[in-house]
Short mmCIF file of C-alpha atoms in Angstrom, two decimals:
data_model
loop_
_atom_site.label_atom_id
_atom_site.label_comp_id
_atom_site.label_asym_id
_atom_site.label_seq_id
_atom_site.Cartn_x
_atom_site.Cartn_y
_atom_site.Cartn_z
CA ILE A 10 -17.13 -12.65 21.30
CA VAL A 11 -14.94 -13.50 24.30
CA ASN A 12 -13.76 -9.89 24.46
CA PHE A 13 -17.30 -8.55 24.35
CA LEU A 14 -18.30 -10.97 27.12
CA LEU A 15 -15.34 -9.76 29.17
CA VAL A 16 -16.43 -6.14 28.71
CA GLY A 17 -19.93 -7.10 29.78
CA ALA A 18 -18.61 -8.90 32.87
CA LEU A 19 -16.53 -5.87 33.93
CA ALA A 20 -19.48 -3.55 33.38
CA ALA A 21 -21.70 -5.82 35.46
CA LEU A 22 -19.08 -5.91 38.21
CA PHE A 23 -19.10 -2.15 38.55
CA PHE A 24 -22.89 -1.93 38.73
CA VAL A 25 -23.60 -4.88 40.98
CA ASP A 26 -24.91 -4.20 44.48
CA CYS A 27 -24.50 -7.31 46.58
CA ALA A 28 -26.48 -5.80 49.48
CA SER A 29 -29.65 -5.09 47.52
CA ALA A 30 -31.10 -6.76 44.44
CA VAL A 31 -33.22 -3.63 43.95
CA ARG A 32 -30.25 -1.27 43.77
CA SER A 33 -28.18 -3.67 41.65
CA ARG A 34 -27.99 -2.66 37.95
CA VAL A 35 -26.25 -5.60 36.32
CA LEU A 36 -28.94 -6.08 33.68
CA LEU A 37 -28.72 -2.41 32.77
CA ALA A 38 -24.95 -2.67 32.38
CA LEU A 39 -25.24 -5.76 30.19
CA SER A 40 -27.97 -4.10 28.15
CA GLY A 41 -25.72 -1.04 27.61
CA VAL A 42 -22.85 -3.22 26.38
CA ALA A 43 -25.23 -5.14 24.11
CA LEU A 44 -26.54 -1.83 22.79
CA ALA A 45 -23.00 -0.72 21.89
CA VAL A 46 -22.30 -4.03 20.11
CA LEU A 47 -25.56 -3.86 18.18
CA ALA A 48 -24.89 -0.25 17.15
CA PHE A 49 -21.49 -1.26 15.77
CA LEU A 50 -22.96 -4.24 13.90
CA ALA A 51 -25.63 -1.95 12.47
CA SER A 52 -22.91 0.39 11.20
CA LEU A 53 -21.23 -2.55 9.44
CA GLY A 54 -24.52 -3.33 7.75
CA LEU A 55 -24.95 0.26 6.58
CA VAL A 56 -21.48 0.52 5.07
CA ALA A 57 -21.92 -2.88 3.41
CA LEU A 58 -25.11 -1.60 1.78
CA ALA A 59 -23.13 1.44 0.61
CA GLY A 60 -20.63 -0.86 -1.14
CA ILE A 61 -17.69 -0.22 1.21
CA LYS A 62 -15.45 -3.27 1.53
CA LEU A 63 -14.80 -4.61 5.03
CA ASN A 64 -11.10 -5.32 5.57
CA ILE A 65 -8.93 -6.85 8.27
CA ILE A 66 -8.66 -3.59 10.24
CA THR A 67 -12.42 -3.16 10.17
CA MET A 68 -13.06 -6.63 11.54
CA TRP A 69 -10.11 -7.05 13.92
CA VAL A 70 -9.48 -3.58 15.36
CA LEU A 71 -12.53 -1.35 15.08
CA PRO A 72 -14.92 -3.60 17.08
CA PHE A 73 -12.81 -3.36 20.23
CA LEU A 74 -11.98 0.32 19.77
CA LEU A 75 -15.44 1.61 18.97
CA VAL A 76 -17.45 -0.66 21.26
CA GLY A 77 -15.12 0.56 24.01
CA ILE A 78 -16.00 4.16 23.12
CA GLY A 79 -19.71 3.32 23.25
CA VAL A 80 -19.37 1.55 26.61
CA ASP A 81 -17.49 4.60 27.96
CA ASP A 82 -20.49 6.77 27.11
CA MET A 83 -22.73 4.24 28.82
CA PHE A 84 -20.61 4.48 31.98
CA ILE A 85 -20.68 8.28 31.93
CA ILE A 86 -24.47 8.52 31.59
CA THR A 87 -25.30 5.70 34.02
CA TYR A 88 -22.78 6.88 36.60
CA ALA A 89 -24.20 10.42 36.41
CA VAL A 90 -27.74 9.08 36.92
CA GLU A 91 -26.60 7.08 39.94
CA ARG A 92 -24.91 10.07 41.55
CA ARG A 93 -27.83 12.42 40.87
CA ARG A 94 -30.39 9.94 42.21
CA GLY A 95 -28.38 9.42 45.38
CA ALA A 96 -28.21 13.17 45.96
CA SER A 97 -31.75 14.00 44.86
CA GLY A 98 -33.48 12.84 48.03
CA GLY A 99 -36.07 10.67 46.32
CA ALA A 100 -36.91 12.86 43.31
CA ALA A 101 -39.05 11.38 40.54
CA PRO A 102 -37.10 9.15 38.12
CA SER A 103 -38.18 11.21 35.10
CA LEU A 104 -36.86 14.38 36.76
CA VAL A 105 -33.55 12.73 37.64
CA LEU A 106 -33.09 11.38 34.12
CA GLY A 107 -34.00 14.71 32.52
CA GLU A 108 -31.50 16.62 34.65
CA VAL A 109 -28.75 14.10 33.96
CA MET A 110 -29.24 14.09 30.18
CA ALA A 111 -29.23 17.90 30.15
CA GLU A 112 -25.92 17.74 32.02
CA VAL A 113 -24.08 14.98 30.12
CA LEU A 114 -25.46 15.36 26.57
CA ALA A 115 -22.94 18.06 25.67
CA PRO A 116 -19.76 16.24 26.84
CA VAL A 117 -20.89 12.91 25.39
CA SER A 118 -21.71 14.58 22.06
CA LEU A 119 -18.44 16.51 22.07
CA THR A 120 -16.31 13.40 22.58
CA SER A 121 -18.16 11.65 19.75
CA LEU A 122 -17.69 14.71 17.52
CA ILE A 123 -13.95 14.75 18.20
CA ASN A 124 -13.70 11.05 17.36
CA LEU A 125 -15.66 11.70 14.17
CA ILE A 126 -13.30 14.51 13.16
CA MET A 127 -10.22 12.37 13.82
CA PHE A 128 -11.54 9.59 11.60
CA ALA A 129 -12.48 12.20 8.97
CA VAL A 130 -8.83 13.28 8.90
CA MET A 131 -7.87 9.62 8.52
CA ALA A 132 -10.27 9.38 5.55
CA ARG A 133 -8.09 11.85 3.61
CA SER A 134 -5.58 9.06 2.96
CA ASP A 135 -5.25 7.85 -0.63
CA LEU A 136 -4.89 4.22 0.50
CA SER A 137 -8.19 2.41 0.05
CA GLY A 138 -7.69 0.18 3.09
CA VAL A 139 -7.17 3.25 5.27
CA TYR A 140 -9.94 5.53 4.06
CA GLU A 141 -12.50 2.71 3.88
CA THR A 142 -11.69 1.89 7.51
CA ALA A 143 -12.17 5.55 8.35
CA TYR A 144 -15.58 5.57 6.64
CA VAL A 145 -16.68 2.56 8.67
CA ALA A 146 -15.44 4.18 11.88
CA MET A 147 -17.27 7.46 11.14
CA VAL A 148 -20.55 5.63 10.58
CA ALA A 149 -19.97 3.53 13.72
CA VAL A 150 -19.21 6.58 15.89
CA THR A 151 -22.44 8.21 14.69
CA MET A 152 -24.48 5.05 15.36
CA LEU A 153 -22.96 4.60 18.83
CA TRP A 154 -23.68 8.21 19.75
CA ALA A 155 -27.28 7.91 18.56
CA ALA A 156 -27.77 4.69 20.53
CA MET A 157 -26.29 6.11 23.73
CA VAL A 158 -28.33 9.33 23.73
CA THR A 159 -31.64 7.76 22.67
CA ALA A 160 -31.94 4.04 23.42
CA LEU A 161 -29.77 3.97 26.55
CA PRO A 162 -31.82 6.67 28.40
CA ALA A 163 -34.92 4.61 27.65
CA LEU A 164 -33.30 1.57 29.27
CA ILE A 165 -32.24 3.71 32.25
CA ALA A 166 -35.82 5.02 32.58
CA PHE A 167 -37.16 1.46 32.80
CA ASP A 168 -34.53 0.61 35.40
CA LEU A 169 -35.31 3.74 37.46
CA HIS A 170 -39.01 2.83 37.50
CA ARG A 171 -38.07 -0.70 38.55
CA GLN A 172 -36.09 0.65 41.48
CA ALA A 173 -38.80 3.14 42.39
CA SER A 174 -41.28 0.22 42.50
CA ARG A 175 -38.86 -1.71 44.76
CA ARG A 176 -38.66 -4.61 42.32
CA SER A 177 -35.72 -6.98 42.37
CA GLU A 178 -33.37 -7.04 39.40
CA LEU A 179 -33.39 -10.82 39.51
CA CYS A 180 -37.18 -11.01 39.48
CA PRO A 181 -38.68 -7.71 38.28
CA CYS A 182 -42.22 -9.05 38.58
CA SER A 183 -42.08 -9.27 42.40
CA ALA A 184 -41.76 -6.40 44.87
CA GLY A 185 -38.60 -6.12 46.91
CA ALA A 186 -38.02 -5.38 50.58
CA PRO A 187 -38.60 -1.89 51.97
CA ALA A 188 -35.76 0.56 51.62
CA ASP A 189 -33.16 0.54 54.39
CA ALA A 190 -33.89 3.43 56.73
CA GLY A 191 -31.15 5.99 56.75
CA ALA A 192 -29.03 4.13 54.19
CA ASP A 193 -26.89 6.18 51.84
CA LEU A 194 -28.08 4.80 48.52
CA SER A 195 -25.34 6.60 46.62
CA GLU A 196 -22.66 4.27 48.03
CA ARG A 197 -24.13 0.84 47.41
CA SER A 198 -22.68 -0.09 43.98
CA ALA A 199 -19.11 -1.12 43.20
CA SER A 200 -18.60 1.93 40.98
CA MET A 201 -19.60 4.36 43.74
CA LEU A 202 -17.44 2.55 46.30
CA ALA A 203 -14.47 2.63 43.92
CA ASP A 204 -15.01 6.34 43.38
CA LYS A 205 -15.21 7.08 47.12
CA TYR A 206 -12.37 4.96 48.45
CA CYS A 207 -9.98 4.63 45.49
CA PHE A 208 -10.26 7.81 43.43
CA ARG A 209 -11.29 10.39 46.01
CA GLY A 210 -9.94 8.67 49.10
CA ALA A 211 -6.50 7.64 47.87
CA TYR A 212 -5.59 9.12 44.50
CA LEU A 213 -6.80 12.71 44.96
CA ARG A 214 -5.68 12.85 48.59
CA ALA A 215 -2.18 11.68 47.68
CA LEU A 216 -1.79 14.23 44.87
CA SER A 217 -3.32 17.16 46.74
CA LYS A 218 -1.72 16.75 50.17
CA TRP A 219 1.51 14.75 49.86
CA ARG A 220 4.39 16.78 48.41
CA ALA A 221 6.50 13.64 47.92
CA SER A 222 3.87 12.04 45.69
CA GLN A 223 3.64 15.21 43.63
CA LEU A 224 7.41 15.26 43.18
CA LEU A 225 7.42 11.56 42.27
CA VAL A 226 4.74 12.06 39.61
CA GLY A 227 6.67 15.01 38.15
CA VAL A 228 9.95 13.08 37.96
CA LEU A 229 8.32 10.02 36.42
CA SER A 230 6.49 12.16 33.85
CA ALA A 231 9.72 13.94 32.85
CA ALA A 232 11.56 10.61 32.60
CA LEU A 233 8.85 9.08 30.41
CA LEU A 234 8.79 12.11 28.09
CA ALA A 235 12.59 12.02 27.75
CA THR A 236 12.53 8.28 27.01
CA CYS A 237 9.86 8.75 24.36
CA ALA A 238 11.80 11.59 22.72
CA VAL A 239 14.96 9.46 22.50
CA LYS A 240 13.35 6.16 21.48
CA VAL A 241 10.58 7.39 19.17
CA ASN A 242 12.61 6.55 16.05
CA ASP A 243 13.26 3.02 17.31
CA LEU A 244 9.63 2.05 17.63
CA PRO A 245 8.87 -1.22 15.80
CA LEU A 246 6.27 -0.46 13.14
CA GLY A 247 4.13 -2.51 10.78
CA LEU A 248 2.85 -6.05 10.58
CA GLU A 249 4.88 -9.08 9.65
CA LEU A 250 3.27 -12.07 7.92
CA ASN A 251 3.67 -14.14 11.08
CA ASP A 252 1.50 -11.57 12.88
CA PHE A 253 -1.47 -12.92 10.92
CA ALA A 254 -0.85 -16.52 12.02
CA ARG A 255 -2.00 -18.14 15.24
CA SER A 256 0.65 -18.37 17.94
CA ASP A 257 2.63 -21.60 18.26
CA THR A 258 1.49 -22.99 14.92
CA TRP A 259 3.55 -24.19 11.99
CA VAL A 260 2.32 -21.22 9.94
CA GLU A 261 3.85 -18.76 12.41
CA VAL A 262 7.09 -20.76 12.61
CA TYR A 263 7.30 -20.88 8.80
CA PHE A 264 7.00 -17.12 8.36
CA VAL A 265 9.41 -16.38 11.22
CA ASP A 266 12.01 -18.73 9.75
CA ARG A 267 11.40 -17.42 6.25
CA SER A 268 11.98 -13.82 7.35
CA GLU A 269 15.16 -14.83 9.14
CA HIS A 270 16.74 -17.14 6.55
CA PHE A 271 15.05 -16.23 3.23
CA PRO A 272 14.26 -12.50 3.45
CA LEU A 273 13.20 -12.04 -0.17
CA TRP A 274 10.08 -11.84 -2.32
CA PRO A 275 9.60 -11.80 -6.11
CA ILE A 276 8.68 -8.40 -7.51
CA SER A 277 7.83 -7.04 -10.94
CA MET A 278 7.89 -3.75 -12.78
CA ASN A 279 4.76 -2.95 -14.76
CA PHE A 280 3.94 -0.48 -17.50
CA GLY A 281 0.52 0.70 -18.57
CA ALA A 282 -0.68 2.16 -21.86
CA LEU A 283 2.46 3.63 -23.45
CA GLU A 284 3.46 4.49 -26.98
CA TYR A 285 5.44 1.27 -27.10
CA GLU A 286 6.33 1.88 -30.76
CA ASN A 287 8.13 5.11 -29.80
CA PRO A 288 11.92 4.54 -29.58
CA LEU A 289 12.16 6.94 -26.65
CA SER A 290 9.50 4.97 -24.74
CA GLN A 291 11.45 1.76 -25.36
CA LEU A 292 14.68 3.34 -24.11
CA GLY A 293 12.81 4.95 -21.20
CA MET A 294 11.56 1.54 -20.09
CA LEU A 295 15.13 0.29 -20.19
CA ARG A 296 16.37 3.27 -18.18
CA THR A 297 13.69 2.78 -15.52
CA TRP A 298 14.44 -0.94 -15.28
CA GLU A 299 18.20 -0.46 -15.00
CA ASN A 300 17.75 2.17 -12.29
CA VAL A 301 15.59 -0.12 -10.15
CA ALA A 302 17.72 -3.23 -10.80
CA ALA A 303 20.78 -1.33 -9.55
CA LEU A 304 19.29 -0.75 -6.09
CA PRO A 305 20.83 -2.78 -3.23
CA GLU A 306 17.32 -3.87 -2.20
CA VAL A 307 16.74 -5.53 -5.58
CA SER A 308 18.34 -8.68 -6.97
CA ALA A 309 17.92 -9.01 -10.71
CA SER A 310 19.73 -10.37 -13.71
CA PRO A 311 22.40 -7.94 -14.95
CA ARG A 312 21.02 -8.40 -18.47
CA SER A 313 18.85 -5.53 -19.70
CA GLY A 314 17.29 -7.97 -22.14
CA LEU A 315 14.75 -8.79 -19.43
CA VAL A 316 12.84 -5.75 -20.72
CA TRP A 317 10.60 -7.25 -23.38
CA THR A 318 10.77 -4.30 -25.81
CA ALA A 319 14.58 -4.54 -25.80
CA SER A 320 14.45 -8.29 -26.39
CA MET A 321 11.96 -7.88 -29.22
CA ALA A 322 14.09 -5.12 -30.82
CA ALA A 323 17.16 -7.40 -30.67
CA TRP A 324 15.10 -10.19 -32.32
CA ALA A 325 14.06 -7.76 -35.07
CA HIS A 326 17.50 -6.21 -35.74
CA PRO A 327 19.35 -7.64 -38.77
CA ALA A 328 22.77 -7.12 -37.16
CA ILE A 329 21.77 -8.77 -33.86
CA GLY A 330 18.93 -11.28 -34.22
CA CYS A 331 19.67 -12.42 -37.77
CA VAL A 332 23.32 -13.38 -37.23
CA PRO A 333 24.93 -16.26 -35.31
CA PRO A 334 24.48 -17.41 -32.64
CA ALA A 335 21.04 -15.79 -32.24
CA ASN A 336 19.60 -16.99 -35.54
CA ALA A 337 20.35 -20.58 -34.55
CA LEU A 338 17.66 -20.31 -31.86
CA TYR A 339 14.86 -18.66 -33.79
CA THR A 340 13.78 -17.04 -37.02
CA CYS A 341 14.54 -13.33 -36.68
CA GLY A 342 12.06 -10.54 -37.31
CA PRO A 343 13.11 -9.39 -40.81
CA GLU A 344 13.03 -12.99 -42.06
CA VAL A 345 9.50 -13.46 -40.70
CA ASP A 346 8.22 -10.09 -41.94
CA PRO A 347 10.46 -7.43 -43.58
CA ASN A 348 8.35 -4.77 -41.88
CA CYS A 349 9.59 -6.06 -38.51
CA THR A 350 13.08 -4.60 -38.92
CA ALA A 351 14.64 -2.79 -35.98
CA THR A 352 17.20 -0.01 -36.18
CA PHE A 353 19.79 1.56 -33.92
CA TYR A 354 18.95 4.67 -31.89
CA PRO A 355 21.39 6.92 -29.99
CA ASN A 356 21.84 5.95 -26.35
CA VAL A 357 20.43 9.26 -25.12
CA PHE A 358 19.61 8.00 -21.58
CA GLY A 359 23.02 6.51 -20.78
CA LEU A 360 21.93 2.87 -20.81
CA LYS A 361 24.30 -0.02 -20.15
CA THR A 362 26.28 -1.33 -23.10
CA ARG A 363 26.84 -4.97 -23.98
CA ALA A 364 30.08 -5.06 -22.02
CA ASP A 365 28.06 -4.38 -18.85
CA GLY A 366 25.15 -6.69 -19.63
CA GLY A 367 23.10 -4.15 -21.55
CA VAL A 368 21.67 -4.26 -25.06
CA CYS A 369 23.32 -1.13 -26.41
CA ALA A 370 26.45 -1.27 -28.59
CA ASP A 371 29.43 1.02 -28.04
CA PHE A 372 31.00 1.98 -31.39
CA ALA A 373 33.67 4.29 -29.97
CA SER A 374 36.39 1.85 -31.03
CA GLU A 375 34.69 0.52 -34.15
CA PRO A 376 37.24 0.75 -37.03
CA ALA A 377 34.54 1.17 -39.67
CA LEU A 378 33.29 4.29 -37.88
CA ALA A 379 36.66 5.80 -37.02
CA GLN A 380 36.19 8.53 -39.64
CA TRP A 381 33.05 9.63 -37.81
CA ASP A 382 34.40 9.14 -34.25
CA GLY A 383 32.06 6.22 -33.61
CA ASP A 384 28.88 8.20 -34.44
CA LEU A 385 26.77 5.74 -36.44
CA TYR A 386 24.25 8.40 -37.41
CA ALA A 387 26.97 10.68 -38.74
CA MET A 388 28.08 7.83 -41.00
CA PHE A 389 24.46 7.26 -42.08
CA ALA A 390 24.07 10.95 -42.94
CA PHE A 391 27.29 10.87 -44.95
CA ALA A 392 26.33 7.67 -46.76
CA HIS A 393 22.98 9.16 -47.77
CA THR A 394 24.70 11.61 -50.09
CA ASN A 395 27.94 9.75 -50.76
CA MET A 396 26.95 6.12 -51.19
CA SER A 397 29.68 3.88 -52.53
CA PRO A 398 30.34 0.13 -52.52
CA VAL A 399 32.56 0.55 -49.48
CA LEU A 400 29.92 2.54 -47.59
CA CYS A 401 27.28 0.09 -48.78
CA ALA A 402 29.16 -2.76 -47.14
CA ILE A 403 29.55 -0.74 -43.94
CA VAL A 404 25.87 0.23 -43.59
CA ASP A 405 24.86 -3.36 -44.38
CA GLY A 406 26.92 -4.48 -41.40
CA PHE A 407 24.90 -2.14 -39.17
CA GLY A 408 21.50 -3.46 -40.25
CA VAL A 409 20.70 -1.40 -43.36
CA SER A 410 20.18 -3.81 -46.24
CA CYS A 411 22.61 -2.95 -49.03
CA SER A 412 24.41 -5.01 -51.71
CA PRO A 413 27.64 -3.42 -53.09
CA SER A 414 27.23 -5.35 -56.36
CA ASN A 415 23.69 -4.11 -56.96
CA PRO A 416 23.34 -0.42 -57.88
CA ALA A 417 19.60 -0.50 -57.24
CA SER A 418 20.19 -1.86 -53.75
CA MET A 419 22.76 0.88 -53.12
CA SER A 420 20.30 3.51 -54.31
CA ASP A 421 17.53 2.14 -52.08
CA ALA A 422 19.86 2.03 -49.09
CA ALA A 423 20.95 5.61 -49.66
CA ALA A 424 17.32 6.72 -49.87
CA SER A 425 16.46 4.92 -46.61
CA LEU A 426 19.15 6.92 -44.83
CA ALA A 427 17.47 10.25 -45.49
CA GLY A 428 16.72 12.16 -42.35
CA TYR A 429 19.65 10.89 -40.29
CA LYS A 430 21.76 13.57 -38.63
CA PRO A 431 24.96 13.39 -36.59
CA SER A 432 23.98 12.51 -33.03
CA GLY A 433 27.13 13.16 -31.05
CA HIS A 434 26.82 9.68 -29.48
CA THR A 435 29.00 6.61 -29.83
CA ALA A 436 26.64 4.13 -28.15
CA PHE A 437 23.46 2.99 -29.91
CA CYS A 438 20.57 0.75 -28.84
CA PRO A 439 18.24 -1.46 -30.92
CA VAL A 440 14.68 -0.14 -31.18
CA LEU A 441 11.66 -1.15 -33.25
CA ASP A 442 10.67 2.19 -34.79
CA VAL A 443 7.54 1.39 -36.80
CA ALA A 444 3.92 2.45 -37.02
CA PRO A 445 1.62 1.41 -34.12
CA ALA A 446 -0.26 -1.21 -36.16
CA THR A 447 3.02 -2.67 -37.46
CA PHE A 448 4.42 -2.76 -33.94
CA ASP A 449 1.40 -4.76 -32.72
CA THR A 450 1.80 -7.22 -35.61
CA CYS A 451 5.52 -7.61 -34.97
CA ALA A 452 4.90 -8.15 -31.26
CA SER A 453 2.64 -11.11 -32.03
CA LEU A 454 5.22 -12.51 -34.46
CA TRP A 455 7.89 -12.15 -31.78
CA LEU A 456 5.66 -14.12 -29.39
CA GLN A 457 5.38 -16.91 -31.95
CA HIS A 458 9.05 -17.15 -32.99
CA ASP A 459 11.26 -16.09 -30.07
CA PRO A 460 11.59 -18.64 -27.22
CA ASN A 461 12.88 -15.84 -24.98
CA TYR A 462 9.28 -14.69 -24.57
CA ALA A 463 8.57 -17.56 -22.18
CA LEU A 464 11.54 -16.55 -20.03
CA LEU A 465 10.56 -12.88 -19.92
CA GLY A 466 6.86 -13.39 -19.19
CA PRO A 467 5.69 -9.87 -20.10
CA GLU A 468 2.08 -10.81 -19.22
CA ILE A 469 0.66 -9.02 -22.25
CA LYS A 470 -2.98 -9.90 -22.81
CA GLN A 471 -3.57 -12.19 -25.77
CA ALA A 472 -6.60 -11.87 -28.00
CA SER A 473 -6.05 -15.48 -29.09
CA PRO A 474 -3.24 -18.00 -28.70
CA GLY A 475 -0.15 -16.53 -30.36
CA ALA A 476 -1.60 -13.05 -30.91
CA PHE A 477 -1.48 -10.06 -28.59
CA GLU A 478 -4.52 -7.90 -28.06
CA ALA A 479 -3.90 -4.55 -29.77
CA PRO A 480 -3.02 -2.04 -28.58
CA VAL A 481 -0.87 -3.20 -25.66
CA LEU A 482 -2.34 -1.65 -22.51
CA PHE A 483 -0.29 -3.49 -19.89
CA SER A 484 3.06 -5.24 -19.80
CA GLN A 485 5.54 -6.48 -17.24
CA VAL A 486 9.32 -6.59 -17.16
CA GLY A 487 11.76 -8.49 -14.99
CA GLY A 488 10.41 -11.97 -15.53
CA SER A 489 10.76 -14.43 -12.67
CA GLN A 490 14.34 -13.43 -11.95
CA THR A 491 13.67 -10.23 -10.02
CA ASN A 492 13.47 -10.29 -6.23
CA ALA A 493 13.40 -7.85 -3.37
CA VAL A 494 16.09 -8.90 -0.90
CA HIS A 495 17.33 -8.17 2.65
CA LEU A 496 13.74 -7.81 3.92
CA TYR A 497 14.37 -8.54 7.60
CA THR A 498 12.34 -5.75 9.21
CA THR A 499 9.44 -3.47 8.45
CA GLU A 500 11.89 -0.63 7.84
CA ASP A 501 13.58 -2.79 5.17
CA TYR A 502 10.22 -3.13 3.41
CA LEU A 503 9.62 0.61 3.66
CA THR A 504 13.07 1.38 2.26
CA LEU A 505 12.41 -0.94 -0.68
CA ILE A 506 9.03 0.66 -1.37
CA ARG A 507 10.35 4.22 -1.13
CA ASN A 508 13.39 3.63 -3.36
CA THR A 509 11.71 1.54 -6.06
CA ARG A 510 8.62 3.71 -6.29
CA GLY A 511 10.80 6.79 -6.41
CA LEU A 512 12.42 5.42 -9.58
CA CYS A 513 9.29 3.88 -11.10
CA ASP A 514 5.91 5.12 -9.85
CA ASP A 515 7.11 8.68 -9.13
CA SER A 516 10.02 8.99 -11.54
CA GLY A 517 8.62 11.80 -13.66
CA ALA A 518 10.06 12.55 -17.10
CA ILE A 519 13.28 10.72 -18.01
CA GLN A 520 15.94 13.20 -18.99
CA PRO A 521 18.76 12.63 -21.52
CA VAL A 522 22.31 12.48 -20.22
CA ARG A 523 23.18 15.48 -22.39
CA ALA A 524 21.17 18.28 -23.96
CA ALA A 525 23.24 19.24 -26.99
CA GLY A 526 22.02 16.97 -29.79
CA VAL A 527 18.91 16.82 -31.91
CA TYR A 528 18.05 13.38 -30.49
CA ASP A 529 18.63 14.32 -26.84
CA VAL A 530 15.05 14.81 -25.67
CA SER A 531 13.17 13.63 -22.60
CA VAL A 532 10.34 11.12 -22.45
CA GLY A 533 7.53 10.48 -20.03
CA PRO A 534 6.55 10.31 -17.35
CA LEU A 535 5.98 6.66 -18.19
CA HIS A 536 3.06 4.84 -16.61
CA CYS A 537 5.21 2.63 -14.39
CA PHE A 538 4.31 0.87 -11.14
CA MET A 539 5.85 -1.83 -8.96
CA SER A 540 4.05 -4.96 -7.78
CA GLY A 541 4.70 -8.05 -5.70
CA VAL A 542 4.25 -9.24 -2.12
CA PRO A 543 6.19 -6.32 -0.52
CA TYR A 544 3.81 -3.84 -2.16
CA ASP A 545 0.54 -5.67 -1.41
#
């Protein structure tokens, strides 16, 4: 409101005529500013009816920008009327106004059209806050143009008739004094005096006649262009949180100090509707998480078990979750429901092994697999057709239930190994490779029996306490231990957003580290997206 009052005061200053209350046009200037403000408010009402959300840019920036554009048009039209009336030698007000509108309608309309096109280009953005602001601006530009070429001329016509009737602006109901004989009425207002003595008398004369001023303007222009070319990449961009706080308040001080001493925010990685039961999807989630966690802009636990599918697969694997020390903390998956039994899958995406904080096991130096060069699947394929008590004991140690003293158990174990082929890998990762309905059931059982769920916080929607809603349409990885760090400047935020979204939102299909084996296939693209304060 204060800014609009200031605009009105400046407009009134330029149209005041201290020598004659008849020639003064302060009320017209104030009416023109009010007309621009009302046109903008009307545009806000129209877009609100259309369901477009008003945001901070709409309410904090557009009013000053667009009302200024409308007031500019008011100045152009009113100034042209004033000049034409002063040079018309007492022509009828309707004739003066008609000639002026015929003269200025095209340039006023053209400037509004250009503004409309610029905001239309802005509306092509895929950011809702940007294109919604552009929609509001386009409606406002149209409303301002309509007001300035229809309502404003009507106000000017009333004012011209008031002047022609020699009525005072302060008291339009009473007649004013007779016109000053021989007075040049075109030079009575502040705007006309500024035009005569400042623009035409000083500025144009200096540029057209003084060679030194021309040289000075040329040198300054070249220097400014060179400075802009050199410094354009150093321009400070963006808004900090303290920019939204009032100056000299504790809120501003808090955000300034926080940015300086604690430049971090919690972030999360999210996944949408995936085939979570697919082993490749589970390993792809791990690969995406490990890629993002390795960025210098991200601080996260080195443990890949923060990915909930990996934690659940470890809980459900007989050789991991059902042996000490894990089984001292919870009841593992196969003991809760035999259908919730995880298996090993080749580490086709080059995930971290246990030695590096990962969940995958490296069997390259495993004595029991030395005959097969650490390839667990090659041993499984061999055991399928050559089962023996020794092999039975080996496969049982890798999660395939088999009792060397029970021939029936050996036969069942051998049958379960059908379909395995040598993989060419020595590192293998736990996965829960079951049917979709079984996966959903096992996920709910994992929620009920594994205390790690509370630490991971996957944010999966629950149909009822202790039971996930099936199928899983959204999940989160990273827990509360993942933060974006070193966020001192806007460029630091942009770097974080570019790098993390490049590995998550825009990662595309995840490719295997090799392309020679039957299991080395790609997956995705996964429906992955980052969230947290830096992305909001």
